[in-house]
Amino acid sequence: MRELWTTLASMMGVWAFSQSLLQTVFPAEVRFASLKFIHRICNWFSAYCYYDITEIDGVNTNELYNAVQLYLSSSASITGNRLSLTRGLNSSTITFGLSNNDSLIDTFNGTVKVLWEHVVIPRQAQTFSWRPLPEEKRGFLLRAKKKDKAVVLGSYLDFVMEKANEIRRKNQDRLLYTNSRGGSLDSRGHPWESVPFKHPSTFETLAMDPQKKAEIMADLLDFANGESFYQTTGRAWKRGYLLYGPPGTGKSSMIAAMANFLGYDIYDLELTEVHTNSELRKLLMKTSSKSIIVIEDIDCSINLTNRKNNNNNNNSSTHSFSPPGAGSCSTEDGGNTITLSGLLNFTDGLWSCCGTERIFVFTSNHIEKLDPALLRSGRMDMHIHMSYCSFAALKILLKNYLGYDDDDVERQFLEQLEQVIEKAEMTPADISEVLIKNRRNKNKAVWELLEALRTRAERNDAVKSSSDDEEQEKRALESPKQGQLQLHDDKVH
């Protein structure tokens, strides 16, 4: 036993001496070049090639990483023995994926086999970083045979992207995003905070004229299926909508119906939390494709008025906006505010093309307050007037809240409702409140609605008659003055 330990000690001594001798004779550069050469020889004779797909690519999240993660979570491709199970807040489904540093084999077209490995390693401490980085470096390692290289880089990765998009639309919960205060970033470098989007509004339940709804749905489908058209015409794959009208006419419900119809996420942009044009661009860069970017109440969220009414500002590039109540064009800490030029570039400039398949939706209660530069095509392509409830929209509300079709309501009631609905000028929100209060007694709900419409119509007629009388009195008072002025002019002449 003592001889064995003596032999091991001698061998270790010889190894240490040989290592020190090699370091002395061969410099570090020579050793590094030799290892690199050996590595190239091994790769030359190896039958496999490797591809790294990192989570973060420069300053942006790698879209291919998210697609692979979603693709590997599908039940058709999961064959691993160790899976990571997750269930999001307010989510009804359990998702599973590849665990950290685990691998699985996937087959494509029955002949091409690839190996996926989820590589997670701790990130080394950095002395300086312009944004917070996650504590771990995540990525996927793809191993494939060299003979299958063209198929893997071509049709296989395209298949992964298409499959991920299909899974995202069908199974993944849509999200509602809002921008953080001051454009602050989270641990993943994202300035957006999200919650599951559960709004039940659809075009079927939306109280609007059916013909107008059909036009909007056709326009949305043309946009979603128009990738080749936008590429051929040289236009950015985006579209802008303006929803304007009185409060309570269903503008927010329209946005939710658009998102549910297309399967898009919603980014609710709060302009009062954005301080500079640079922050606005960063927010746009961090939005994903197949999304709806919403700016609600643009006429009152910031001081965005028509330039014709601003005599002090003659140059659109220097026309700036601050939150309501601000007395100057800069914030309290001396920072700049959003300029009209920055907002226009956000919707229809070079920075608006940093993503694809995006929809911009603006809402306003007073379209006359908006600057004409925002209203032109290319920024707000389609203007949708959300007006008071019409008779066609009323029938939709009766079906939604009471389950009534045209045959379930007596003909005389329908005729009376049709006669008074236009004069009443009630919003769908007002009518919905009447139906909700009496939904347990459907007949009472119809009677209450008819009485509410009649009361509102009579009040509108009274207000209109009063305004007409005041206008006639004003004209009568102005007529003698005009006559006296004309008589005075005749005497002078």
PDB file of C-alpha atoms in Angstrom, residues 200-208 210 212-214 216-218 220 253-262 396:
ATOM      1  CA  PRO A 200     -64.842  39.177 -23.787  1.00  0.00           C
ATOM      2  CA  SER A 201     -65.859  41.743 -26.414  1.00  0.00           C
ATOM      3  CA  THR A 202     -66.220  40.432 -29.970  1.00  0.00           C
ATOM      4  CA  PHE A 203     -67.600  41.845 -33.194  1.00  0.00           C
ATOM      5  CA  GLU A 204     -70.648  39.649 -32.712  1.00  0.00           C
ATOM      6  CA  THR A 205     -71.512  41.316 -29.390  1.00  0.00           C
ATOM      7  CA  LEU A 206     -70.385  44.828 -30.411  1.00  0.00           C
ATOM      8  CA  ALA A 207     -73.317  47.249 -30.607  1.00  0.00           C
ATOM      9  CA  MET A 208     -72.745  48.772 -34.036  1.00  0.00           C
ATOM     10  CA  PRO A 210     -73.689  45.367 -39.012  1.00  0.00           C
ATOM     11  CA  LYS A 212     -69.995  49.036 -40.693  1.00  0.00           C
ATOM     12  CA  LYS A 213     -68.746  46.077 -38.654  1.00  0.00           C
ATOM     13  CA  ALA A 214     -68.416  43.988 -41.798  1.00  0.00           C
ATOM     14  CA  ILE A 216     -63.991  46.905 -40.428  1.00  0.00           C
ATOM     15  CA  MET A 217     -63.595  43.132 -40.222  1.00  0.00           C
ATOM     16  CA  ALA A 218     -62.816  42.907 -43.940  1.00  0.00           C
ATOM     17  CA  LEU A 220     -58.584  43.853 -40.646  1.00  0.00           C
ATOM     18  CA  SER A 253     -64.944  47.550 -26.701  1.00  0.00           C
ATOM     19  CA  MET A 254     -64.039  48.004 -30.374  1.00  0.00           C
ATOM     20  CA  ILE A 255     -60.317  47.718 -29.535  1.00  0.00           C
ATOM     21  CA  ALA A 256     -60.938  44.538 -27.532  1.00  0.00           C
ATOM     22  CA  ALA A 257     -63.013  43.085 -30.387  1.00  0.00           C
ATOM     23  CA  MET A 258     -60.189  43.824 -32.850  1.00  0.00           C
ATOM     24  CA  ALA A 259     -57.660  42.083 -30.591  1.00  0.00           C
ATOM     25  CA  ASN A 260     -59.874  39.021 -30.119  1.00  0.00           C
ATOM     26  CA  PHE A 261     -60.669  38.885 -33.833  1.00  0.00           C
ATOM     27  CA  LEU A 262     -57.007  38.886 -34.941  1.00  0.00           C
ATOM     28  CA  ILE A 396     -77.837  43.656 -30.806  1.00  0.00           C
TER      29      ILE A 396
END
